[in-house]
mmCIF file of C-alpha atoms and ligand atoms in Angstrom:
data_model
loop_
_atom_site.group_PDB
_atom_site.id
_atom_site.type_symbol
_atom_site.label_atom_id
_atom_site.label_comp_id
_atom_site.label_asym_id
_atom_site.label_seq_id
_atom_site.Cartn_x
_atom_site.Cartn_y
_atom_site.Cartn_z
ATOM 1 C CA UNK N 6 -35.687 -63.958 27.909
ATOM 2 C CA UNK N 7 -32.322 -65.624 26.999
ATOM 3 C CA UNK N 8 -31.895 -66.723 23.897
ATOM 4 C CA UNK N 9 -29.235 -69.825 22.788
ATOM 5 C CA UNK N 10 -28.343 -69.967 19.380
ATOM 6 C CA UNK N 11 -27.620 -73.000 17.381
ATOM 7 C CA UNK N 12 -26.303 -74.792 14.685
ATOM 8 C CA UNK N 13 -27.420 -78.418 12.704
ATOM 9 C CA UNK N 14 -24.633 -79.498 14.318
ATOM 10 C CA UNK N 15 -25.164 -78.882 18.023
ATOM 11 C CA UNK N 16 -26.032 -81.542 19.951
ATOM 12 C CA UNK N 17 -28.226 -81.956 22.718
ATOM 13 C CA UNK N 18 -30.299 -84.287 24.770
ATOM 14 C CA UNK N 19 -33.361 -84.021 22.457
ATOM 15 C CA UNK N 20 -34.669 -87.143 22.343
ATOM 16 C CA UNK N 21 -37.971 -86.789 24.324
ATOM 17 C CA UNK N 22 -39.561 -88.443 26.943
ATOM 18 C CA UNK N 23 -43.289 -88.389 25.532
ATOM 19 C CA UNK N 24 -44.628 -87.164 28.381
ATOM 20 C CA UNK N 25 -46.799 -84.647 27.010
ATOM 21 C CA UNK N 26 -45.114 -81.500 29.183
ATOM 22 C CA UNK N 27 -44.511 -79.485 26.434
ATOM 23 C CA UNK N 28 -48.237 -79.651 25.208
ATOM 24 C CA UNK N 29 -49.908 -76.981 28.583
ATOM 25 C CA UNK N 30 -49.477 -73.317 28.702
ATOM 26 C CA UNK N 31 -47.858 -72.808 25.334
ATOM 27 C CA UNK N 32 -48.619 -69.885 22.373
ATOM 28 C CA UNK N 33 -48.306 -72.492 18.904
ATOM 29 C CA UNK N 34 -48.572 -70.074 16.073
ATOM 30 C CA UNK N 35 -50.315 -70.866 12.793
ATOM 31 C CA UNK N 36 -49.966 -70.339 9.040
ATOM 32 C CA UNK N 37 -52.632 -70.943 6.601
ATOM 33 C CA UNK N 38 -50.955 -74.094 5.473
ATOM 34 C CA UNK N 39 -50.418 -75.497 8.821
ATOM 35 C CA UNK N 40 -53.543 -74.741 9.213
ATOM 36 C CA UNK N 41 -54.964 -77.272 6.341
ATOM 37 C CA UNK N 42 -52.749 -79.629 7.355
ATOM 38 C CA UNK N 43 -54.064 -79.905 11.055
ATOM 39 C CA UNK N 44 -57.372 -80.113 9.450
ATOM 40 C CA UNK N 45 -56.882 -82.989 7.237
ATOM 41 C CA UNK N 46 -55.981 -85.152 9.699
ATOM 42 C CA UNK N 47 -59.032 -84.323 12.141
ATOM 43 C CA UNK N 48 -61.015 -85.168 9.181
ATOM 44 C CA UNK N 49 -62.714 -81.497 8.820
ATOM 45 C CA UNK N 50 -62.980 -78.628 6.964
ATOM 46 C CA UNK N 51 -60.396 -75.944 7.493
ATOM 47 C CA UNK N 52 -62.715 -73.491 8.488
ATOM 48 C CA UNK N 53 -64.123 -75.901 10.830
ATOM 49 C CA UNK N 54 -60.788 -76.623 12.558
ATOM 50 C CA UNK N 55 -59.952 -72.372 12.400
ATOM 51 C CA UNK N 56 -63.915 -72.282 14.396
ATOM 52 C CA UNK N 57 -63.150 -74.740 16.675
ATOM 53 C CA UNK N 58 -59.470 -75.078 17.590
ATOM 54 C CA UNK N 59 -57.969 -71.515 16.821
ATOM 55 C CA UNK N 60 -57.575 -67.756 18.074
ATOM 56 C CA UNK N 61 -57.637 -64.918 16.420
ATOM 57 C CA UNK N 62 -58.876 -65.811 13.235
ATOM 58 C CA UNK N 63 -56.712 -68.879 12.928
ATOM 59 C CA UNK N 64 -52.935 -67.980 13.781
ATOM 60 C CA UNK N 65 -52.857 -69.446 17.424
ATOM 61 C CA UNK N 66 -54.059 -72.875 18.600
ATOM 62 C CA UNK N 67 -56.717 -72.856 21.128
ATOM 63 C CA UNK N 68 -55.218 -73.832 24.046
ATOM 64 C CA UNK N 69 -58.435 -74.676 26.891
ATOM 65 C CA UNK N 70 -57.984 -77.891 27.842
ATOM 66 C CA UNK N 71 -57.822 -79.849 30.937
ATOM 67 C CA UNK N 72 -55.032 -77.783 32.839
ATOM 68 C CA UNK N 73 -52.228 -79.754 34.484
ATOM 69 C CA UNK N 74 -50.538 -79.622 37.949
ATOM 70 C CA UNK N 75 -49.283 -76.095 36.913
ATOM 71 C CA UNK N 76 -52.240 -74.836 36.256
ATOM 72 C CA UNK N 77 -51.486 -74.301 32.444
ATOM 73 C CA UNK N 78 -54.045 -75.336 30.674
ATOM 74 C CA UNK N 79 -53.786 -78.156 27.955
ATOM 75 C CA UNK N 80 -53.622 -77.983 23.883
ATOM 76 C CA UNK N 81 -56.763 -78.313 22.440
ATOM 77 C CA UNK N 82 -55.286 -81.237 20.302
ATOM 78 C CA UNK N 83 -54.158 -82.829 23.542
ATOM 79 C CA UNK N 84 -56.077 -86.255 24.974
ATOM 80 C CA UNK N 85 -55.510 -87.645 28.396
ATOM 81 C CA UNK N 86 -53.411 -90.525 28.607
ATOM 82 C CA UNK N 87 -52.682 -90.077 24.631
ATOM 83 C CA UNK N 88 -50.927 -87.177 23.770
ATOM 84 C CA UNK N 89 -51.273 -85.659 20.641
ATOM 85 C CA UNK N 90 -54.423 -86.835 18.706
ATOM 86 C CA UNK N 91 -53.516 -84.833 15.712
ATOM 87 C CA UNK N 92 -49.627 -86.095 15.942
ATOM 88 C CA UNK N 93 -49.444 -86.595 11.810
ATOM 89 C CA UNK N 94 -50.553 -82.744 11.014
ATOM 90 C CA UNK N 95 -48.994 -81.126 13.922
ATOM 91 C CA UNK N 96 -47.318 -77.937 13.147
ATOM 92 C CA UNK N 97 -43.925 -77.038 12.751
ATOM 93 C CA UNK N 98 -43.694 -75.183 16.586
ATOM 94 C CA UNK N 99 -44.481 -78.728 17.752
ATOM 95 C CA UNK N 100 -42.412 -80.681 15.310
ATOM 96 C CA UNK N 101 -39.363 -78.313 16.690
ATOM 97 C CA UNK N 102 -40.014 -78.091 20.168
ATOM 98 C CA UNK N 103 -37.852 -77.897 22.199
ATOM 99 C CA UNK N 104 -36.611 -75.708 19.814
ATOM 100 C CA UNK N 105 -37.180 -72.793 18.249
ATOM 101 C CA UNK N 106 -37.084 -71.148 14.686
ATOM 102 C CA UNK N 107 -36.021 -67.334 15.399
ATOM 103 C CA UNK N 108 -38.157 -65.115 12.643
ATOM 104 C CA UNK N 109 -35.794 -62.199 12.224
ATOM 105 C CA UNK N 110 -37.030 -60.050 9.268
ATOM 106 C CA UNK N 111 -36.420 -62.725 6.511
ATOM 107 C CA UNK N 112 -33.530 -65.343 8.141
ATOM 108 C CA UNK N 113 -34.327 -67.784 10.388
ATOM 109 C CA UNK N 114 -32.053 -69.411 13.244
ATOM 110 C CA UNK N 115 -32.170 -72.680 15.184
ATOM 111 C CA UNK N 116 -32.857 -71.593 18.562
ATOM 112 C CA UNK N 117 -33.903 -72.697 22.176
ATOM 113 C CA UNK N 118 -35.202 -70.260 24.965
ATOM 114 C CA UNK N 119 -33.222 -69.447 28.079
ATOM 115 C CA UNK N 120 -30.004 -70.561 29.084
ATOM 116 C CA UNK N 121 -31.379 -73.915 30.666
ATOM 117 C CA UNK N 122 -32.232 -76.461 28.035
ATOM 118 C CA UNK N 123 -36.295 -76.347 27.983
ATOM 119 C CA UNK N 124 -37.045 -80.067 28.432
ATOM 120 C CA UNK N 125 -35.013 -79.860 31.839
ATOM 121 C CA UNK N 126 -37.534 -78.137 33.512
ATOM 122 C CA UNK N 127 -40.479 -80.769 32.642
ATOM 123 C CA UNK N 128 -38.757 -83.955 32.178
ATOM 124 C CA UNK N 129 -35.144 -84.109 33.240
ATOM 125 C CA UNK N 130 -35.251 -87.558 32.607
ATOM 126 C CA UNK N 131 -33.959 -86.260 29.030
ATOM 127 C CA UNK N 132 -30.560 -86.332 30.075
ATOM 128 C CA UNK N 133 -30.463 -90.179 30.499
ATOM 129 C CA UNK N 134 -31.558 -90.590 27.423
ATOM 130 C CA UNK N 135 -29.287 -90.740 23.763
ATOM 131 C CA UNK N 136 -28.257 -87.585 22.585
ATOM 132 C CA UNK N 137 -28.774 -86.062 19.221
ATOM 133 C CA UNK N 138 -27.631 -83.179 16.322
ATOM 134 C CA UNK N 139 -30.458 -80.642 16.012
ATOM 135 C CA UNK N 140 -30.267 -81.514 12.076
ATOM 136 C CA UNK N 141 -30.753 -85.050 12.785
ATOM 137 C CA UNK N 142 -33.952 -84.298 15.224
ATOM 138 C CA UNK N 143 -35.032 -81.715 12.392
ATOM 139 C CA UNK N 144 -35.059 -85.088 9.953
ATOM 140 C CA UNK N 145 -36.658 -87.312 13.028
ATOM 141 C CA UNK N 146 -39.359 -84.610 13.162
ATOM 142 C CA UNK N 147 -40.441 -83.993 8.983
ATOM 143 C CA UNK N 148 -39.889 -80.486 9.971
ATOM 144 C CA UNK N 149 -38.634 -79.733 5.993
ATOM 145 C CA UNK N 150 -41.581 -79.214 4.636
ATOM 146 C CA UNK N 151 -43.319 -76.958 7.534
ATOM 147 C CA UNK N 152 -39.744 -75.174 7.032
ATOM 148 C CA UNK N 153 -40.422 -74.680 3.509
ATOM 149 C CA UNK N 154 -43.930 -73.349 4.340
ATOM 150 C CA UNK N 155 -42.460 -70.874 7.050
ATOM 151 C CA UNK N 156 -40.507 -69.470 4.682
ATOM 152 C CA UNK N 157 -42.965 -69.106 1.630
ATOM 153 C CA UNK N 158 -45.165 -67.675 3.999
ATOM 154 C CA UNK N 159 -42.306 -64.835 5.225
ATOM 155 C CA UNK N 160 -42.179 -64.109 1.005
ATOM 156 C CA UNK N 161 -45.844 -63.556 0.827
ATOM 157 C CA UNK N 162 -45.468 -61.534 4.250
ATOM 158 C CA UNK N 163 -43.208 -59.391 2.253
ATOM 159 C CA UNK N 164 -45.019 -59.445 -1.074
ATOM 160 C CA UNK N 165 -47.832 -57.949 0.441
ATOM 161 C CA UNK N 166 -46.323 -54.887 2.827
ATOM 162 C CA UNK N 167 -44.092 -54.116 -0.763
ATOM 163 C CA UNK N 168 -48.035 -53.637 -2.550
ATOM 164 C CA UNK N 169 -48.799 -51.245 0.669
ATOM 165 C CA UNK N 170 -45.394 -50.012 0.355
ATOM 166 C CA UNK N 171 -46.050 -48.988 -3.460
ATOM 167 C CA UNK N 172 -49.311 -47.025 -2.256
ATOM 168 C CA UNK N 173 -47.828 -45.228 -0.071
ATOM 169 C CA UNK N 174 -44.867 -44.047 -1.602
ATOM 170 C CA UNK N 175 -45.460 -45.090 -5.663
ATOM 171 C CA UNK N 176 -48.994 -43.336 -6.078
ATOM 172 C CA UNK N 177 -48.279 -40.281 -4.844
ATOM 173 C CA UNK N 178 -49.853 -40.135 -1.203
ATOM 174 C CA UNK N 179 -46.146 -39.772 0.649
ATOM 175 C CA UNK N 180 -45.544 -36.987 -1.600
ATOM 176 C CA UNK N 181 -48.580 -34.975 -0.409
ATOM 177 C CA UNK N 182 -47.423 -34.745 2.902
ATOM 178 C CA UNK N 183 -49.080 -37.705 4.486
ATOM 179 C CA UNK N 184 -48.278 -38.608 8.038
ATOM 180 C CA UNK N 185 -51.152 -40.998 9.250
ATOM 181 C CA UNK N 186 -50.064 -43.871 7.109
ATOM 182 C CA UNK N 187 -47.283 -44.230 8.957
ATOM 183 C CA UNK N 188 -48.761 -43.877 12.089
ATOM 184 C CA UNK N 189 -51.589 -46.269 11.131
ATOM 185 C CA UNK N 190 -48.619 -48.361 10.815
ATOM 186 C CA UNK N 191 -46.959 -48.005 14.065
ATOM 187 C CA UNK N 192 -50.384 -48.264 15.682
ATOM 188 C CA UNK N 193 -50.701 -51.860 13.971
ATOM 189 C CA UNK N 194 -47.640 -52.899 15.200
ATOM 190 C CA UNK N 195 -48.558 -52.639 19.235
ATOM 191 C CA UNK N 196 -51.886 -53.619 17.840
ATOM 192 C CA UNK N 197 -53.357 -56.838 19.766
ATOM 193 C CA UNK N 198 -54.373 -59.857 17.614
ATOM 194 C CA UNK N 199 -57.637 -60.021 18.778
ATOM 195 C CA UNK N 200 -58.157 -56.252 17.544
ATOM 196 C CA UNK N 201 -56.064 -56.633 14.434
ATOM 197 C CA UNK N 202 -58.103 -59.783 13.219
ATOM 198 C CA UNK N 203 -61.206 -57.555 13.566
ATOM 199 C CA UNK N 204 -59.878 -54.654 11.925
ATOM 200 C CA UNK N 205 -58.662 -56.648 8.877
ATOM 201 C CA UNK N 206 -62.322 -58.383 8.757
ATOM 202 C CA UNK N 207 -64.047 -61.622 8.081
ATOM 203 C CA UNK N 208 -63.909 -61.368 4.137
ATOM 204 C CA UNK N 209 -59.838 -60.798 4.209
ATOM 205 C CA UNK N 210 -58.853 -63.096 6.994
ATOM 206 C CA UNK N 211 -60.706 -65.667 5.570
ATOM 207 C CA UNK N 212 -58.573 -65.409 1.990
ATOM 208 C CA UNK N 213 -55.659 -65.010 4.397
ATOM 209 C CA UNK N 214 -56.344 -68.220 6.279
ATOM 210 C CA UNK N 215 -59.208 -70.564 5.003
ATOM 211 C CA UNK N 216 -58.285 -69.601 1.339
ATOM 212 C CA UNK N 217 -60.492 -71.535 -1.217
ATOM 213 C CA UNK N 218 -58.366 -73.298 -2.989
ATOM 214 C CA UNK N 219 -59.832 -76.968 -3.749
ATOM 215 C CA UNK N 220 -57.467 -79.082 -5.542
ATOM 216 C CA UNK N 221 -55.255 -79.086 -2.689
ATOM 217 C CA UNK N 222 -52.093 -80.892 -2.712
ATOM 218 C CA UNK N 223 -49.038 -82.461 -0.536
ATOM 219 C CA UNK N 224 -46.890 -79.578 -1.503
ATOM 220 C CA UNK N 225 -47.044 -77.078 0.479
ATOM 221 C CA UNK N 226 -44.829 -74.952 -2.582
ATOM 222 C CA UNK N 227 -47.174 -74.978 -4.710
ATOM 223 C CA UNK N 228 -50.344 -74.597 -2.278
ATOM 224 C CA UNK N 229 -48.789 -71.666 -1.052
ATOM 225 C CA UNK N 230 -48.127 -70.126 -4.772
ATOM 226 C CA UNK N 231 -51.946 -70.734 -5.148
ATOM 227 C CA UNK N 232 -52.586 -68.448 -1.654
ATOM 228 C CA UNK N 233 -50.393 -66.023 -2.714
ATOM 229 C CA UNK N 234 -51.945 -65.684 -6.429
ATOM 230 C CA UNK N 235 -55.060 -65.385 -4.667
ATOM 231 C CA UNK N 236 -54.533 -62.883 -2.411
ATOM 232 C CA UNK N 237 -53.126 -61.049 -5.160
ATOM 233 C CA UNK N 238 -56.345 -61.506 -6.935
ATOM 234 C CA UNK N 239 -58.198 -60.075 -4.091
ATOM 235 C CA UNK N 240 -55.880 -57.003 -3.737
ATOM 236 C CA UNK N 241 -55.962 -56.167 -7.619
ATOM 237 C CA UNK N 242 -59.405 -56.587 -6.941
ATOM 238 C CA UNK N 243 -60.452 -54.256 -4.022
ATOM 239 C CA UNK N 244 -57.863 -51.405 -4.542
ATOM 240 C CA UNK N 245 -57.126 -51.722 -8.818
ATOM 241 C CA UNK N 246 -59.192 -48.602 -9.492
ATOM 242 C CA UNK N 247 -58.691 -46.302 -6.584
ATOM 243 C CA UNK N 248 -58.048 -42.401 -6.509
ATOM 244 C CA UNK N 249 -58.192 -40.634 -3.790
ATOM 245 C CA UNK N 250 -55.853 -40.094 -1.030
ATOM 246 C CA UNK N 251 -58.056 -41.555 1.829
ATOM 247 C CA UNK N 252 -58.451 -44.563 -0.306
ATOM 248 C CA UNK N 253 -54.753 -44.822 -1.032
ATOM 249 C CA UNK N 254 -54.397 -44.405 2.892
ATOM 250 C CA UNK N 255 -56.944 -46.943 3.802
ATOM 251 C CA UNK N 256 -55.593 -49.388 1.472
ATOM 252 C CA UNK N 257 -51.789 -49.348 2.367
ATOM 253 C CA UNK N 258 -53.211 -49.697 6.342
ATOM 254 C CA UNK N 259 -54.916 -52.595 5.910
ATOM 255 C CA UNK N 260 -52.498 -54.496 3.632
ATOM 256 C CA UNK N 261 -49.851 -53.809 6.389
ATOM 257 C CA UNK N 262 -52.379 -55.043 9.027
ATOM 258 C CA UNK N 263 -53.011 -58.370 6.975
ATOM 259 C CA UNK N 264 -48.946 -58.598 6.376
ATOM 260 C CA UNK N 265 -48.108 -58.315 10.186
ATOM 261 C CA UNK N 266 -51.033 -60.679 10.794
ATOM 262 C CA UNK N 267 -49.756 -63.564 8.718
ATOM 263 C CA UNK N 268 -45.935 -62.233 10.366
ATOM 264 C CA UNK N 269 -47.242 -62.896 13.914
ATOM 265 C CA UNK N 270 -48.867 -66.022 13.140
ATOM 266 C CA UNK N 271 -45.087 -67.239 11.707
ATOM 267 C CA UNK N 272 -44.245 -66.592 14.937
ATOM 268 C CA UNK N 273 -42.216 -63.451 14.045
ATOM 269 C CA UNK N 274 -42.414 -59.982 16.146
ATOM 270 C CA UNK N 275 -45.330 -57.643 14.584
ATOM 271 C CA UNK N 276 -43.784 -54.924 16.612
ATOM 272 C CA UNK N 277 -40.473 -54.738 15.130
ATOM 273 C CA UNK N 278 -41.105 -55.802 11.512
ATOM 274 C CA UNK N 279 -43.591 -52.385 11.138
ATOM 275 C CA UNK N 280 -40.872 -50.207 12.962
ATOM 276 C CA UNK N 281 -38.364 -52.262 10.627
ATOM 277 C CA UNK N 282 -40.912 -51.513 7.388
ATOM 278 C CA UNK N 283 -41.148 -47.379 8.698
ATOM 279 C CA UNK N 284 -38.109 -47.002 8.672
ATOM 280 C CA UNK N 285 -37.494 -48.388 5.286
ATOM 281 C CA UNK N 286 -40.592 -46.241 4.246
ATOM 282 C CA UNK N 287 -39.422 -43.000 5.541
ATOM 283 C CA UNK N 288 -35.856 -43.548 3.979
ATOM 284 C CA UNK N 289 -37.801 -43.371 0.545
ATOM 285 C CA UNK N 290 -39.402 -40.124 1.407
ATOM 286 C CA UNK N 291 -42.367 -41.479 3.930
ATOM 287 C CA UNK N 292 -43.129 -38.954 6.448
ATOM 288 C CA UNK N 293 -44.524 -39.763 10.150
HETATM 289 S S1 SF4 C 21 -40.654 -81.186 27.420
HETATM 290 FE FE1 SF4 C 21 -39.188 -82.121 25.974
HETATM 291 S S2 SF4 C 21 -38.891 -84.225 26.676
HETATM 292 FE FE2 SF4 C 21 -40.737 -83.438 27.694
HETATM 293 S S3 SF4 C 21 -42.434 -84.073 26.384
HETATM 294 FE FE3 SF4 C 21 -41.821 -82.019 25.686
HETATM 295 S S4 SF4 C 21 -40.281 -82.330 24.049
HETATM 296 FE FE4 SF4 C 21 -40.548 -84.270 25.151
HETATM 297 S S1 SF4 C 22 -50.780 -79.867 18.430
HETATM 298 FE FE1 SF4 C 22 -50.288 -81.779 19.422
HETATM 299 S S2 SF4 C 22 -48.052 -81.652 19.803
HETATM 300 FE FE2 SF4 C 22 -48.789 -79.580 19.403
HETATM 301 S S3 SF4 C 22 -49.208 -78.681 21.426
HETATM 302 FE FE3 SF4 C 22 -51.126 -79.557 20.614
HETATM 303 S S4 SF4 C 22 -51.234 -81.634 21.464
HETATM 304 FE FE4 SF4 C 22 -49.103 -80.926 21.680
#
């Protein structure tokens, strides 16, 4: 797949045509907060709108609605004749389409997929209408703070693969000769949602993406700072007091698994942030 970079300043024919294309056959990723927010606005609990409307324990929208000419089946949020019936909480994949936030490690980049312009292929009526700077469609869109959330979401991401990182190498199991964590950790990478939802489990995905935080609030800064204290509450929790080397093993796997779960549903590639975090464990001594 090509990918064209861009800048705030590029501009392009993105004003759209409201025709609803871009709502069939798509793969809109979820974090917690986005989550909450699509909830709100349906009027529901956010483990009611995780039940109903999600995949995977909550980081993909369901998408199994009526399908269109293509065959692609419509967004679960989607209403004939409507559009969008959750348009105010939408997430930020929606609020950037036709573009793209490219997840690479910890940056992010402005970014639209192949080499044609996206809306072309759907409704190339786009062209005959005005033209606009990705920042000011960014600013059209309220994408700030679903940016903001991204990327406090990529800092937890990396807050918890540093506590698996620490019982790996920190507590002594790398320097025993361990291989299998780092194998565990390759295996997680390829690993399918579906399967790495059920190997985290219901009690940890559900502090990953229903957390239980009730005095919830506009800002998704200080939401998120709640999550993350939370989950590491629940991590001091489980593996404060273990010993042995199988614990120390099984701990650091599943952390990983719940960090490359929360990486995939920020729309980043599983795949090559675990060979990116191997590699970083092996140069401190890791062995595979
Ligand atoms: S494909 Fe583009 S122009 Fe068409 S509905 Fe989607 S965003 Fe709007
Ligand atoms: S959430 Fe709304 S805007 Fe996003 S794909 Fe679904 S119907 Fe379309």
């Amino acid at each position: 797949m090509q990918i064209t970079k861009l800048t705030t300043q590029s501009v392009l024919p993105l004003t759209c045509s409201r025709t609803g294309s871009c709502c069939f056959g798509k793969a809109v990723m979820l974090n917690p907060w986005e989550l909450l927010c699509f909830s709100k606005e349906k009027k529901i609990t956010a483990r009611e709108f995780r039940d109903l409307y999600c995949e995977f324990g909550g980081i993909r929208l369901r998408f199994n609605g009526k399908p269109d000419k293509k065959g692609q089946q419509a967004c679960s949020q989607y209403v004939d004749n409507m559009g969008c019936s959750v348009h105010l909480g939408r997430p930020l994949a929606c609020r950037l389409y036709p573009l793209g936030r490219h997840i690479q490690f910890d940056k992010a980049q402005y970014i639209y997929e192949s080499d044609t312009f996206p809306c072309l292929n759907d409704c190339a009526e786009v062209l005959e209408l005005p033209q606009l700077s990705v920042g000011d469609y960014l600013k059209g869109q309220g994408a700030d703070p679903f940016e903001k959330a991204q990327d406090a979401y990529l800092n937890i991401m990396q807050n918890i693969a540093d506590i698996a990182f620490e019982l790996l190498l920190d507590s002594g199991l790398a320097a025993t000769g361990d291989t299998k964590t780092l194998a565990a950790w390759r295996e997680i990478g390829s690993e399918l949602p579906e399967a790495l939802a059920e190997r985290i489990g219901q009690e940890w995905m559900d502090c990953l993406m229903i957390p239980n935080i009730t005095d919830t609030t506009e800002d998704p800064i200080v939401f998120i700072q709640k999550h993350h204290d939370l989950l590491l509450l629940k991590a001091q929790e489980k593996f404060g007091s273990i010993q042995t080397t199988q614990e120390l093993h099984e701990a650091s796997v599943i952390l990983i698994a719940i960090a490359l779960h929360l990486a995939r549903g920020l729309g980043a590639n599983a795949k090559e942030i675990s060979e990116h975090w191997i590699e970083t464990a092996k140069s401190h001594g890791a062995k595979e």
